[in-house]
Every structure is written in C-alpha cells, then in structure tokens.
Coordinates of C-alpha atoms and ligand atoms in Angstrom, one line a residue:
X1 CA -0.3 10.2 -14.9
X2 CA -2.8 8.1 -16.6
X3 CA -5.7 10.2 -16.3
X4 CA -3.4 13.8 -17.9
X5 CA -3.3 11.6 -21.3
X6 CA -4.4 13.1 -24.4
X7 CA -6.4 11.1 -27.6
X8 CA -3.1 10.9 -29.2
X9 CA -1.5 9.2 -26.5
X10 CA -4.3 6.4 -25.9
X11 CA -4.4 5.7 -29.4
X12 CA 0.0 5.3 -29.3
X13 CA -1.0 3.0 -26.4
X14 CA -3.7 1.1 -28.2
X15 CA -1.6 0.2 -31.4
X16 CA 1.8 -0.3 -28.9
X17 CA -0.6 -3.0 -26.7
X18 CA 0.6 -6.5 -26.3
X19 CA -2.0 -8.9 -25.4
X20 CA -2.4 -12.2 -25.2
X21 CA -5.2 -13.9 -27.4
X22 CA -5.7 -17.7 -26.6
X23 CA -6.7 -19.6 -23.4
X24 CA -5.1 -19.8 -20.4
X25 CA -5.0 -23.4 -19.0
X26 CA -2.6 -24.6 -16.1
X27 CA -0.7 -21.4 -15.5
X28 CA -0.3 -20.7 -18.8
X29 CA -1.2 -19.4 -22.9
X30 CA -2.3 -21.9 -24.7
X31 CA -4.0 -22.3 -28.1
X32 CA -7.7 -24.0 -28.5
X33 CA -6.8 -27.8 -29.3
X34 CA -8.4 -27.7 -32.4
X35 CA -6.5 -24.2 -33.2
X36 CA -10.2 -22.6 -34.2
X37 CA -9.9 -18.9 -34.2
X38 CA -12.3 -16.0 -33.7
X39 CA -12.3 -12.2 -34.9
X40 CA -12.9 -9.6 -32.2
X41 CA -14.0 -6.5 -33.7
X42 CA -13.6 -2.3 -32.0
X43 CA -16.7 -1.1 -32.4
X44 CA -15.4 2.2 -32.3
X45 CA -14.7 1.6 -36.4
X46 CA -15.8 -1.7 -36.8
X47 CA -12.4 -2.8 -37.8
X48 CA -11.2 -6.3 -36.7
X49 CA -8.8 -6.1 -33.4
X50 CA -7.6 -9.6 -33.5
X51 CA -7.8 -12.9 -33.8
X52 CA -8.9 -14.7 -30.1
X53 CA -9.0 -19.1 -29.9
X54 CA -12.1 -20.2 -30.1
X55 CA -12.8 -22.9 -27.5
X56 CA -14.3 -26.3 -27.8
X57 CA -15.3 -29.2 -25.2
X58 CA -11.7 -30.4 -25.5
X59 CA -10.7 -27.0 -24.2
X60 CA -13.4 -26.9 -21.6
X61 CA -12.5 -30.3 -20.4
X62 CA -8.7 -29.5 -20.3
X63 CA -10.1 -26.6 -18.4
X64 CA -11.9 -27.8 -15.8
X65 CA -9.8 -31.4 -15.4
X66 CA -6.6 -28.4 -14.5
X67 CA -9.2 -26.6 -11.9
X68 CA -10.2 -30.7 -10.6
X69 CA -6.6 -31.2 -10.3
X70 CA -5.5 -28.0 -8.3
X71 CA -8.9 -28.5 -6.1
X72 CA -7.9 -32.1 -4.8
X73 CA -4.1 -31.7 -4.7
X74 CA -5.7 -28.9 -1.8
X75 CA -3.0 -26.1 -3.1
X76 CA -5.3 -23.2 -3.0
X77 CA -8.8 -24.7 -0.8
X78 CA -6.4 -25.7 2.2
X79 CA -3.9 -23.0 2.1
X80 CA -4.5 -21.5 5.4
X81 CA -6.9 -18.6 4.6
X82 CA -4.4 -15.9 5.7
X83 CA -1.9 -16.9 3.2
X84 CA -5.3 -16.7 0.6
X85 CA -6.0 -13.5 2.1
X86 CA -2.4 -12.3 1.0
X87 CA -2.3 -13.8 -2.7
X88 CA -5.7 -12.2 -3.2
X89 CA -4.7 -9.5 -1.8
X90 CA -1.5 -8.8 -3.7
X91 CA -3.9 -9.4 -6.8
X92 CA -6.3 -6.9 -6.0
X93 CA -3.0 -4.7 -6.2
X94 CA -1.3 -6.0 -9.3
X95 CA -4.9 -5.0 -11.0
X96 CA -5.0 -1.6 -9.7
X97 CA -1.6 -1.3 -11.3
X98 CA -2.4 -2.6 -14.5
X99 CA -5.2 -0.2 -14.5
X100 CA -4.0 1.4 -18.0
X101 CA -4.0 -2.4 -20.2
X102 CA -7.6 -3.4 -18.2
X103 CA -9.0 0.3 -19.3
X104 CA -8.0 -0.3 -23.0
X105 CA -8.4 -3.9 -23.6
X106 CA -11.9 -3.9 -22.5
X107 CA -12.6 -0.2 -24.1
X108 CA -11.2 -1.9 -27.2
X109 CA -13.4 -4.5 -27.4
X110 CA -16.8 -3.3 -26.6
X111 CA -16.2 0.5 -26.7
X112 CA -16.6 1.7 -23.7
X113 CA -15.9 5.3 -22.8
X114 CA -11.8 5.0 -21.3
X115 CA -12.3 7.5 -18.5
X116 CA -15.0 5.1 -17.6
X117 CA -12.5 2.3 -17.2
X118 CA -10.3 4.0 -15.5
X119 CA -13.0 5.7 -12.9
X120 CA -15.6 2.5 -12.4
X121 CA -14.7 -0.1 -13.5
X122 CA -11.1 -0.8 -12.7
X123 CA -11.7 0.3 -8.9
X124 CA -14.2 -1.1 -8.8
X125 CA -12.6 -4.3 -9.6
X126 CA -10.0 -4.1 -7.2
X127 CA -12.5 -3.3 -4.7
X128 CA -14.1 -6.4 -5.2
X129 CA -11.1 -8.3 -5.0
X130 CA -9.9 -6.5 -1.7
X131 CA -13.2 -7.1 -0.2
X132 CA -13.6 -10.9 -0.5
X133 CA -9.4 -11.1 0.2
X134 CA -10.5 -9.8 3.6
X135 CA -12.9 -12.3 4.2
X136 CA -10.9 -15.1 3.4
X137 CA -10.3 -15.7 7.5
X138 CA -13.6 -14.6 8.3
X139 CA -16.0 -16.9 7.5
X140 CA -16.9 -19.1 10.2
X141 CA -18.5 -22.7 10.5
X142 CA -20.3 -23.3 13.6
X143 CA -21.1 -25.4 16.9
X144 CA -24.8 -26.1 17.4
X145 CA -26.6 -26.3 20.6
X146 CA -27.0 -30.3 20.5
X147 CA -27.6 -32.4 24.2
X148 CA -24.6 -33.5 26.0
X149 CA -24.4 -37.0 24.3
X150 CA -23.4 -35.4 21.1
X151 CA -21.1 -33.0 19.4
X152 CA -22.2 -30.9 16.4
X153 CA -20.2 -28.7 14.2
X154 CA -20.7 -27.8 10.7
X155 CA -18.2 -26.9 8.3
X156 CA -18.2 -25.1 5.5
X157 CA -16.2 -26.2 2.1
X158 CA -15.7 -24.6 -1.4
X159 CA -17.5 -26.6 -3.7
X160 CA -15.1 -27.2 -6.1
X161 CA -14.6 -26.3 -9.6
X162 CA -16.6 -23.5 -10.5
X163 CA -17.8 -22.1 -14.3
X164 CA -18.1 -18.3 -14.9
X165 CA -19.9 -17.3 -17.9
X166 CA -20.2 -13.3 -18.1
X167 CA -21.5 -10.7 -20.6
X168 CA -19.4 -7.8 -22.1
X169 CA -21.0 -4.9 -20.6
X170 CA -18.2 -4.4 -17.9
X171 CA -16.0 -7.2 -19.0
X172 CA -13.5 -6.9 -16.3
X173 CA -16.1 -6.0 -13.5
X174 CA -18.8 -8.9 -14.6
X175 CA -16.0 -11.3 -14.2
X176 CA -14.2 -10.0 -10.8
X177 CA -17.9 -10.3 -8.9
X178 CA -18.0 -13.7 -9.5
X179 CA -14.1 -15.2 -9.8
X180 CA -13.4 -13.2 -6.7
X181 CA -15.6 -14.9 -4.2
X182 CA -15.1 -18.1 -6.0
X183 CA -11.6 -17.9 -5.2
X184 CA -12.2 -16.3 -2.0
X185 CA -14.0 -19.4 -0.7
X186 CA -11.2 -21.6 -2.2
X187 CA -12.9 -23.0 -5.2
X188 CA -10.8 -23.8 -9.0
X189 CA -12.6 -21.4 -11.4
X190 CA -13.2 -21.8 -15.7
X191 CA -13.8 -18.5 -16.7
X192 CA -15.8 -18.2 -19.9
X193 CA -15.4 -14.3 -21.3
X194 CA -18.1 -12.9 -23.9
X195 CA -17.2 -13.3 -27.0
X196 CA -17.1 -10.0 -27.8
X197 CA -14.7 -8.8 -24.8
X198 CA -12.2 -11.6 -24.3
X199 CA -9.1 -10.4 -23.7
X200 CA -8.9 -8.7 -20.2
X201 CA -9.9 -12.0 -18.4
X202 CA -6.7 -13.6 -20.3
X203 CA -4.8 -10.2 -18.1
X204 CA -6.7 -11.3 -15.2
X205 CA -5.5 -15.3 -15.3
X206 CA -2.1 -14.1 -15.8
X207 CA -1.9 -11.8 -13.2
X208 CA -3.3 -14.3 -10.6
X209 CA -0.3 -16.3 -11.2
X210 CA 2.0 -13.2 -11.0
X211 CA 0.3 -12.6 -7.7
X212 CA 1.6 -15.6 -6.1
X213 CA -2.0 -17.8 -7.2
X214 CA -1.4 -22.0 -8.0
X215 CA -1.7 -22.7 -11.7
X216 CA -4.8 -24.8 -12.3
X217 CA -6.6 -22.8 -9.7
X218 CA -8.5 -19.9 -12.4
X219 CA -8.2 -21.0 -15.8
X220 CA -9.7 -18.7 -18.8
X221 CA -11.3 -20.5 -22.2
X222 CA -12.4 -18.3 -24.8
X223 CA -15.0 -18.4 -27.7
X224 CA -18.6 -18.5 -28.5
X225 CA -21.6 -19.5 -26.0
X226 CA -23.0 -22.3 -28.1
X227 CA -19.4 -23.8 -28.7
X228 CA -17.9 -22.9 -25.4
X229 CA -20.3 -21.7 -22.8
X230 CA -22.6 -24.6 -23.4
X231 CA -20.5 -27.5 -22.9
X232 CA -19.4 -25.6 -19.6
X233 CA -22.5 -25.4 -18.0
X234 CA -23.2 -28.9 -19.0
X235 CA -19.7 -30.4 -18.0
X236 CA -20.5 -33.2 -15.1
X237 CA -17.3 -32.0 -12.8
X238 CA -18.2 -28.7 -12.8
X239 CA -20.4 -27.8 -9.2
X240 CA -21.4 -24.8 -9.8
X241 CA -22.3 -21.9 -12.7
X242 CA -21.9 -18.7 -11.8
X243 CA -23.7 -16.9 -14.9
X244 CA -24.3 -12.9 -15.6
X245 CA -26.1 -12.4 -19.1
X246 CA -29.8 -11.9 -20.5
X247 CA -32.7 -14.2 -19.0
X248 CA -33.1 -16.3 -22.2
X249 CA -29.7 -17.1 -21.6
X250 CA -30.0 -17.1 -18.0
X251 CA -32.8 -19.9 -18.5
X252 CA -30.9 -22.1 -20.5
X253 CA -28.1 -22.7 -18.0
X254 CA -31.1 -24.3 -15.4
X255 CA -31.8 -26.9 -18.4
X256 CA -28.3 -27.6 -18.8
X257 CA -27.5 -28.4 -14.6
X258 CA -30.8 -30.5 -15.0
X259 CA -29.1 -32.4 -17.9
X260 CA -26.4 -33.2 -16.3
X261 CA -25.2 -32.9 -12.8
X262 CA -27.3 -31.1 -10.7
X263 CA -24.8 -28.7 -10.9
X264 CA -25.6 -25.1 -8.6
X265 CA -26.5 -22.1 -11.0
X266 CA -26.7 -18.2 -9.7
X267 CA -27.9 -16.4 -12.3
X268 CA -27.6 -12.2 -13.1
X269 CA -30.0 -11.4 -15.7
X270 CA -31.4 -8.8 -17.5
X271 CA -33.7 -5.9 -16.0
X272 CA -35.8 -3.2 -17.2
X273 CA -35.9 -1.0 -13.6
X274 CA -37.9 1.9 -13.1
X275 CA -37.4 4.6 -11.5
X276 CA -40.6 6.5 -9.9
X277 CA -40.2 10.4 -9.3
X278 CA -43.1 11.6 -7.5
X279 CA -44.3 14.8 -7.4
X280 CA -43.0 15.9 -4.1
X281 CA -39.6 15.5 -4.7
X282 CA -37.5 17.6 -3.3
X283 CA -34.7 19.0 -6.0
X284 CA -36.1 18.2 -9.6
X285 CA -33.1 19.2 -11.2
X286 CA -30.7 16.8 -9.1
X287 CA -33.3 13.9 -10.2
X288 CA -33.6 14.4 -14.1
X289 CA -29.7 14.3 -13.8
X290 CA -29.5 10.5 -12.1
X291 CA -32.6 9.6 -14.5
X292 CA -30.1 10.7 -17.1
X293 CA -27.2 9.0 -16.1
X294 CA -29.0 6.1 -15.0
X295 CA -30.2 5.2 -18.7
X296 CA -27.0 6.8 -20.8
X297 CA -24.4 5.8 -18.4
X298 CA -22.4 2.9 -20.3
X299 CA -24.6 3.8 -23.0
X300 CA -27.7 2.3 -21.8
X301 CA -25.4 -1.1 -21.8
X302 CA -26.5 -1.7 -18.3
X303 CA -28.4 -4.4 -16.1
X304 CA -30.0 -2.2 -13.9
X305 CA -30.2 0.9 -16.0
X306 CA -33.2 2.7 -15.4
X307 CA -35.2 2.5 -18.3
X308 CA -38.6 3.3 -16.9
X309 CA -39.3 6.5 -15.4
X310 CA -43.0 6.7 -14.0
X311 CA -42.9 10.6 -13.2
X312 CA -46.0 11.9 -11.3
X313 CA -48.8 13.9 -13.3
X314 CA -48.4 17.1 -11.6
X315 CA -44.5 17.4 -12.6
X316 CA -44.8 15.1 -15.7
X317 CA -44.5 18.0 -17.8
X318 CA -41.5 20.0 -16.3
X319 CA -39.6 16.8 -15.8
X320 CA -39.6 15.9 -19.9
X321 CA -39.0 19.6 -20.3
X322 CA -35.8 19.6 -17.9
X323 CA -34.7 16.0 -19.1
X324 CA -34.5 17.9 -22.5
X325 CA -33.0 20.5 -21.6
X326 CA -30.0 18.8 -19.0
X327 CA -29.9 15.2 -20.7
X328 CA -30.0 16.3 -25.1
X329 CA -26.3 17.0 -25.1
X330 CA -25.5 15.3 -21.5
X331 CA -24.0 12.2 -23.8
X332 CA -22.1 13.0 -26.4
X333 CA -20.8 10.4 -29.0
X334 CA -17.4 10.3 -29.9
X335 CA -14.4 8.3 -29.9
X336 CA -13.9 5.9 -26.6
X337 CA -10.1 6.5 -26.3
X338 CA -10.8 10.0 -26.2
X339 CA -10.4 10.9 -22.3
X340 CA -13.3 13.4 -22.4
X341 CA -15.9 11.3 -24.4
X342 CA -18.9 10.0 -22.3
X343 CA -20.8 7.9 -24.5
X344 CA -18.9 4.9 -26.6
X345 CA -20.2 2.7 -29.5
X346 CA -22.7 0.1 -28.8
X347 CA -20.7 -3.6 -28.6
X348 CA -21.6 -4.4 -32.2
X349 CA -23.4 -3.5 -35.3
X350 CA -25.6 -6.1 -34.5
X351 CA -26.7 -5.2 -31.2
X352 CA -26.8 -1.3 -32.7
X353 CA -29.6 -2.7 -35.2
X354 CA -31.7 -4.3 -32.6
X355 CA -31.7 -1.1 -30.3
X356 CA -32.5 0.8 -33.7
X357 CA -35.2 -1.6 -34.5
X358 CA -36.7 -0.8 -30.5
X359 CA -36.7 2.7 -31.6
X360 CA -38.5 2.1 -34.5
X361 CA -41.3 0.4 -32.9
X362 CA -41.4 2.8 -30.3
X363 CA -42.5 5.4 -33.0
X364 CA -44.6 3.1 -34.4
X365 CA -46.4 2.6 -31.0
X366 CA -47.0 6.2 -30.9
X367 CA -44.5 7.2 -28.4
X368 CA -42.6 10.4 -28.9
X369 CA -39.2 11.4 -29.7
X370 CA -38.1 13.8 -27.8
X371 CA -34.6 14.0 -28.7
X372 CA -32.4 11.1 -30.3
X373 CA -34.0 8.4 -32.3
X374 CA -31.0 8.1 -34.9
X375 CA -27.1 7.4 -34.8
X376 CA -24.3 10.2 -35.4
X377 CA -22.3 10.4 -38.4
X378 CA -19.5 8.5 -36.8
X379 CA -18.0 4.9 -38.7
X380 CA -18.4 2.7 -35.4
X381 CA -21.4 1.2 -34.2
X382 CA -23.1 4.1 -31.9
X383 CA -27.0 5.5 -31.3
X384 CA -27.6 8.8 -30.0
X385 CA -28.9 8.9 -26.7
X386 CA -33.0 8.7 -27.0
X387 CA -35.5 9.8 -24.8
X388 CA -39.6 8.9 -25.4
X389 CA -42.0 10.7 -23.9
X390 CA -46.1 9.6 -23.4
X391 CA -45.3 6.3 -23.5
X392 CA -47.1 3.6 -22.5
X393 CA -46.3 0.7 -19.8
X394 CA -48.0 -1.9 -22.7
X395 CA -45.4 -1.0 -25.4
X396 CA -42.4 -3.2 -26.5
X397 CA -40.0 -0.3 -25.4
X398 CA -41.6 -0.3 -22.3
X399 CA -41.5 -4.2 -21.3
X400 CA -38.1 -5.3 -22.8
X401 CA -34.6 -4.7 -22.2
X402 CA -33.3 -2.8 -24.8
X403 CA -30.1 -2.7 -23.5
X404 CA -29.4 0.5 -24.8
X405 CA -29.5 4.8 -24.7
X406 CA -33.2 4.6 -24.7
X407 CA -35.0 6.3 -22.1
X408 CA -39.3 5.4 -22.0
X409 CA -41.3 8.3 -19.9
X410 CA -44.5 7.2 -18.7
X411 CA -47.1 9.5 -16.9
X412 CA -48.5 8.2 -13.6
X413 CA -51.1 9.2 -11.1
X414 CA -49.3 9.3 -7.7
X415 CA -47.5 6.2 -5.4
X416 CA -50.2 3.4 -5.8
X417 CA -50.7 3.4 -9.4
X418 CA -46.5 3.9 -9.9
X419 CA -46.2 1.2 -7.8
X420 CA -48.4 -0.6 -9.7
X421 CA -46.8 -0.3 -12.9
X422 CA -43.1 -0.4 -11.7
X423 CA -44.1 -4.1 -10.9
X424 CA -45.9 -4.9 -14.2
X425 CA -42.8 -6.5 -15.7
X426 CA -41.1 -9.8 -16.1
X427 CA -38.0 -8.2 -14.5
X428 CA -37.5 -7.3 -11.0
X429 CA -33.7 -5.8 -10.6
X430 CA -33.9 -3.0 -9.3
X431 CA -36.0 0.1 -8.7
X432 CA -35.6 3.4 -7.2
X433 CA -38.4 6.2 -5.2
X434 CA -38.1 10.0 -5.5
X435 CA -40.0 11.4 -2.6
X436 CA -39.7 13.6 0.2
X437 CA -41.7 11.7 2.1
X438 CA -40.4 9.0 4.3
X439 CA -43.7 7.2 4.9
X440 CA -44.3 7.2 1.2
X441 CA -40.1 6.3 0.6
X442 CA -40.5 3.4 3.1
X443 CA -44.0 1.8 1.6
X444 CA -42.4 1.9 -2.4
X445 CA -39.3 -0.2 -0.8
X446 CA -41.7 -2.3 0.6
X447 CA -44.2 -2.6 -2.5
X448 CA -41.6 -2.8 -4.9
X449 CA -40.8 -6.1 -6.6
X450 CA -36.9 -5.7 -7.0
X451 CA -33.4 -6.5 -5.5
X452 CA -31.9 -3.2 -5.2
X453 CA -34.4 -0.3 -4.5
X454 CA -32.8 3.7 -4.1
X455 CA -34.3 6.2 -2.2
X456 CA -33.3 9.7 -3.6
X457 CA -30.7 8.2 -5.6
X458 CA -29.7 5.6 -8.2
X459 CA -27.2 3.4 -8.6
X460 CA -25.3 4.2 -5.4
X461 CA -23.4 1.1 -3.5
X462 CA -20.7 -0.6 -1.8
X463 CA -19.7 -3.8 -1.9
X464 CA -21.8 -4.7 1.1
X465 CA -24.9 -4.8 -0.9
X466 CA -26.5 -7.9 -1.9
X467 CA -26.8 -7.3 -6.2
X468 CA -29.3 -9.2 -7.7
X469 CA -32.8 -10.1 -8.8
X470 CA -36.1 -10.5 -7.9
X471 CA -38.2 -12.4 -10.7
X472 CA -36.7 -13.0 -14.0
X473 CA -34.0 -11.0 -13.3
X474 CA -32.1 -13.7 -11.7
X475 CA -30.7 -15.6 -8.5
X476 CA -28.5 -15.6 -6.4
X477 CA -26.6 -12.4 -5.2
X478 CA -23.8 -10.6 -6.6
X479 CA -20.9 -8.8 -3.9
X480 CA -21.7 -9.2 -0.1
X481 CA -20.8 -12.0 2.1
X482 CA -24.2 -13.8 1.0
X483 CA -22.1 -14.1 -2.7
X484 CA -19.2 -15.7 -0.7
X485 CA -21.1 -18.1 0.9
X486 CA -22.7 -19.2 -2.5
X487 CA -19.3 -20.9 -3.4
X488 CA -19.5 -22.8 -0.4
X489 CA -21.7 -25.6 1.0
X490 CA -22.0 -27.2 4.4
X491 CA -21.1 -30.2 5.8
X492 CA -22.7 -31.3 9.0
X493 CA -20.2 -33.8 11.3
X494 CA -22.6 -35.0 14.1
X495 CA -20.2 -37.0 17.0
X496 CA -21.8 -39.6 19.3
X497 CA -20.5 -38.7 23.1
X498 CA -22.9 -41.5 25.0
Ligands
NAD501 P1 -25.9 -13.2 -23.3 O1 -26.9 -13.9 -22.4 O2 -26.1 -13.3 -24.7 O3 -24.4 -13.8 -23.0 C1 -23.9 -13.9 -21.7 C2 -22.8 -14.9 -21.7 O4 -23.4 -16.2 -22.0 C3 -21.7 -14.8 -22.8 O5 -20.5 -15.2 -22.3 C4 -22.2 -15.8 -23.9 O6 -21.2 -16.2 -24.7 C5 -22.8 -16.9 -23.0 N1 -23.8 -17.7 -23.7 C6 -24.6 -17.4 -24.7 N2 -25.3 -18.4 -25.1 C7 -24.9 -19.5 -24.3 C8 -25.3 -20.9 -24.2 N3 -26.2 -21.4 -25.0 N4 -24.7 -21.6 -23.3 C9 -23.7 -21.1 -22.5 N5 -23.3 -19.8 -22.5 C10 -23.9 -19.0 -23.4 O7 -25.8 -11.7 -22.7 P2 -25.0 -10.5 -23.2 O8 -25.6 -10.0 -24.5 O9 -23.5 -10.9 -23.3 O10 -25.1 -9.5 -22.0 C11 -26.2 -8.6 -21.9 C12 -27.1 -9.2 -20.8 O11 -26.5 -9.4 -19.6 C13 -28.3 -8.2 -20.5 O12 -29.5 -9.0 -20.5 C14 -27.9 -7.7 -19.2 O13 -29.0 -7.2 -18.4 C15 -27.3 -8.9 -18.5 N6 -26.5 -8.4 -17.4 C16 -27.0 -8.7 -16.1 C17 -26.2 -8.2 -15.0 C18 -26.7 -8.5 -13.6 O14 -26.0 -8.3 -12.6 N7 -28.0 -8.8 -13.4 C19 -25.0 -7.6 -15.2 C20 -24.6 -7.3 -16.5 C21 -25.3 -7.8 -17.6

C-alpha cells in the first residue's frame, strides 16, 4: 500500500519515475517546434529535475488548430452525453489509480508535502472529475412559456476550444477544476501548466486518451507565461480562458480577450482571507488549530489561506498564547517525500526571497515575531512557519498575499469593527466567523465581502460549492454546476407557428 511506504521507498520511486517532458498535441508527445527547452527545478534541493519544452505560438497554434479540429469533426461535443459520462468517468478512475506518479510528479516539482498528494489533492481530483462526469446528461436546455403562434427552446452548446492557464500550488487539482467542466460540457481544451509544475498535466493528457477520450479534444503546451500563456489568451480561436493565478496576472488576461477576440475569461485570483474569532467562541482550542492549518497548510501556498486573523480583545491575548503553544512545532520542515513531513519547500528560491522580504518588513513595521521569522538549516528552498502578533490592518503583511507560512494577528473590538476590517482589502475570497452566536454568525455572512464565508470552520467543502471571488479576487466560479455552465453558452431557436 501506498500510504505503508517509507522515505526510502519514495525516493526509489522518485529516481525509478518515467515521465514524459514535452507537449502533448493530437493524442500524442511531441516536442516544442522550435525544440526550446526549459529546466524544472525540486525545490526540495534546488537541484534541476529535468528538462520540459518550452512552448511558443507555433505550439499554441498547433494546439488549439488540434482542439478546432476535434470540436467541428463533433467527436467529443456530440457524442451522446452518456457515452461522455463513461469516458470521464473511466478517467476519474485511471487517476485515482495513478495516484502514486500524480503524488510525486507534482511533489517533485513544487515540493509539496507527499502525504498531501496522496490525501487532498489526488481525491480530490478524481472527485472533481466524477462530479462533472455525472452531469454530463444532466444539464438541460429549456422550453419558454411563449403564445401559441410560436415555439421557443433554448439550447445550450460548449463554446468551443477552451485555454487553461493554472498556477503550481496544486498543480493537478488547479488544472482538474477547470479541464473537467470544460470537457464535461463538451468543449476542446489547451492546457497551459505553470512553469514550475509541468509535468502531471502531460499524465493527465495521456491518461484522457487511455480512458477512451478523442485525440485533439485536451491538448497540454508547456513553458513560460510570457512565451506560452500569452499568446494563448490572445489566440483569436480560442472562446474562452479559464485562468487560476495572482490578480496582476489575472488582469492581464481581460486586456488580452479585449485585444483580440472578445474571448470569455473566468478568472481565480489571489486572496488574503481573514478569519474573525470572536470572543464568544465556543472551543478556543479547536479554533487556533484551523487558524493554524488554515495559514501553514500547503505551506501558506494557498488562495484562500487565512492569513488575517482579527481575534476579539477580550481573548486576543490567550489566542496568540495558544497559537504559540499548538501551532510553533504544528509544521515541521523537512523533506516532502518523507510520508510524515507536513510542511515542504516553498516552489522556488525566488518566491522563498519574496516571502523573506514580507517578513522583513513586517519587523520593520513593528509587528512581532512570535515564532518563525527565518528558514531551517535545510538545502531546499523552505521558511519556517511565522506567526506576527499586534499587527496592524495598514501594514504590507497585512494587505498583500504573501503567499506563504506567514500568519498576521490583528486585535479587534467585537463583530462591527472585525467586520470592518475583514473588508478593508483589495481581495474578497473568502472569510470565515467564529461565534457562538447565530444572529452574530448569520450578520458576518451577510457583511462580509467574500465568495466562500465558514461558520465555525475553515476550509471545509464539497464540490457543490460555488469557489470563487468577490472583488479582485476573481470571476467566475470554480466546482458546482454554475462552473459547468461557464463552458457553455445559449442559443435561443424562436419558431413561427402563425
Ligand atoms: P501567476 O499569476 O504568476 O501564474 C499563473 C499562471 O499564469 C502560470 O501558468 C503562468 O505561467 C501564467 N502566466 C504568467 N504570466 C502570464 C502572461 N503574461 N500571460 C499568460 N499567462 C501568464 O500565479 P502563480 O504564482 O503561478 O500562482 C499563485 C497565485 O495563484 C496566487 O496569487 C494565488 O492566490 C492564485 N491562486 C488562486 C486560486 C483561486 O482559486 N482563486 C487558486 C490557486 C492559486
């Protein structure tokens, strides 16, 4: 069994892995046409992994001319949806089963803890991919009330070749939330990986075909977002981008669809969610652990971590005090293929030095360390999990994503003013409300200015909740049906009768 593996046995794993490293175009591996190449690097040593292709236009346009092709020869959009149902179904499977290459190609790449893989993000995958299989037959157009000289009925269509561009926080995960409605609703899809974690969408194309998927129908182009991503988003037969990243990138892809085609964008940005714990909570050990898994989970390499926490004056003190004590060894460093290590490199040694340079300015703000602030004596590129106290809704650490293992504390004066200050930011992702009180748990949902707000909890879901963004954090919506029906558009067929 998978999850009885020792160190040892991951790392025989890692070095006997065979993975593929280019595109995959048509059904099939192929090099970037102007045979550029990339290096991918572990950040658990900061050693190279491999060389990956590094796409162009001419690879995007082979690309998305393969989707084009599969979407008007009708293969996959006008299979009958139970026979979609099946192939997406059977894919859902093979992924589950694969389970072991997903967990260490993407734990590989951007370091992420394997018994994380193997607990979150690969079910999670297939759950996605189950869910939207089972909708394939279930989405309906309609028959409108019109008067009896006319017949109305409205369709709904895939809108043909989609663009995925996704981050490398949960490489496999990012990818299957959007690929597997796109699919779902019988679009072609051009997936364009992060740079950083390439090589488990190349497993995903693959697999697809192995499940019984047309070629041409999800094709995967690797390489750089300038070089690659860019031409994507502005490619004028591509109808829609489908994009998960940070809001400056997020931006972008609006000016690209207004430079060319109009073209539909959803965008999953960046967040900086708070999470309010007021003083009438009812078990303050139970919430200093979800405020401590909520900012060092993944290592802080989350969306919709909660960076923020507004505790109440009256238990502002006891709450630091317990995070202390419960959250200073909670996340321990250490070697991702390791089955019991919680808390993996950062992606690269680049991103390690911007969440270093955060903590800097956070001490130079005047905020406190209360435990981190520095990175273990290990070779890859990690930062111990940090937590500030007395800081200050105004401060840098405070107002941007840091995308990292640093918590911010702030002291607030009851519901109003942590309402107040939850909402005091750019971002609006999601939010959660500690209270035992369900008049005060039901006015913070209203009040608060996110997608996603938890009531006694954080981070808890299925995949019938709408994920997404209020504000700069994005649009569009992420799992639920409402994501399916984003790949689709309408088409109204009025018939004269008189
Ligand atoms: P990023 O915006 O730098 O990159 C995201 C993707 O966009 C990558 O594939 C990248 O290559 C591509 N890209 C970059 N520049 C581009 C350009 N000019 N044109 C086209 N494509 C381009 O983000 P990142 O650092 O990879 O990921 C972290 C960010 O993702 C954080 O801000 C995080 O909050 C966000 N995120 C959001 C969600 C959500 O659901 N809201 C989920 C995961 C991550």
């Amino acid at each position: 069994m998978t999850t009885e593996l020792t160190t040892r046995d991951w790392h025989a794993r890692a070095a006997a892995l065979k993975y593929a490293t280019g595109h995959f175009i048509d059904g099939a591996h192929v090099d970037a046409r102007g045979g550029g190449r990339f290096t991918v690097v572990n950040p658990a040593t900061l050693a190279p992994l491999c060389e990956v292709a590094a796409g162009t236009a001419a690879d995007i346009d082979r690309a998305v001319a393969s989707g084009r092709r599969a979407f008007a020869s009708g293969v996959w959009r006008r299979m009958a949806p139970r026979d979609r149902l099946a192939v997406l179904s059977r894919y859902a499977q093979l992924i589950g089963a694969n389970a072991e290459r997903f967990a260490l190609l993407d734990t590989l790449t951007m370091g992420k803890p394997i018994r994380d893989m193997l607990a979150i993000d690969v079910p999670s995958a297939v759950q996605t991919f189950t869910y939207f299989a089972e909708l394939c037959d279930k989405v309906d157009g309609a028959v409108t009330a019109t008067a009896s000289d006319a017949f109305h009925y409205i369709l709904r269509e895939p809108l043909g070749v989609v663009g995925c561009i996704v981050p490398w926080n949960y490489p496999l995960l990012m990818a299957s939330w959007k690929v597997a409605p796109a699919l779902a609703a019988g679009n072609s899809v051009v997936l364009k990986p992060a740079e950083q974690s390439p090589l488990s969408a190349l497993l995903m194309a693959e697999l697809f075909i192995e499940a019984g998927g047309p070629p041409g129908v999800f094709n995967v182009v690797n390489g750089h977002g300038e070089a690659t991503g860019k031409p994507l988003a502005l490619h004028g037969d591509v109808n829609k981008i489908a994009f998960t990243g940070s809001t400056e990138v997020g931006k972008m892809m609006l000016v690209y669809a207004g430079q060319s085609n109009l073209k539909r964008v959803s965008l999953e940005c960046g967040g900086k969610s708070p999470q309010i714990f007021l003083a009438d909570l009812e078990d303050l050990d139970r919430a200093v652990n979800y405020a401590i898994s909520g900012i060092f989970g993944n290592m802080g390499e989350v969306c919709n971590a909660g960076s923020r926490l507004l505790v109440d004056k009256p238990i502002a003190e006891a709450f630091v005090a317990r995070f202390v004590e419960l959250g200073r060894d909670a996340y321990r460093p250490g070697d991702p293929l390791d089955p019991s290590t919680n808390l993996g490199p950062l992606v690269t040694a680049g991103h390690r030095a911007r969440v270093v340079s955060y903590i800097e300015r956070g001490r130079k703000d005047g905020a406190r360390v209360e435990f981190g602030g520095d990175a273990p004596a290990l070779p890859g590129s990690y930062v111990n999990p940090t937590l500030f106290s007395g800081v200050d809704n105004r401060m840098t650490i405070a107002r941007e994503e840091i995308f990292g293992p640093v918590a911010a504390a702030i002291t607030v004066n009851g519901l109003e003013e942590a309402i107040r200050i939850a909402n005091d930011s750019i971002y609006g992702l999601a939010a959660s409300i500690w209270t035992r009180d369900l008049r005060t748990a039901h006015t913070a949902v209203r009040d608060l200015e996110a997608g996603v707000i938890w009531v006694n909890c954080f981070d808890h879901g299925d995949m019938t909740q709408p994920f997404g963004g209020y504000k700069q954090s994005g649009q569009g919506r992420d799992k639920c049906l409402e994501s399916l029906l984003s790949y689709t558009q309408t088409k109204s067929a009025w018939v004269h009768l008189g």
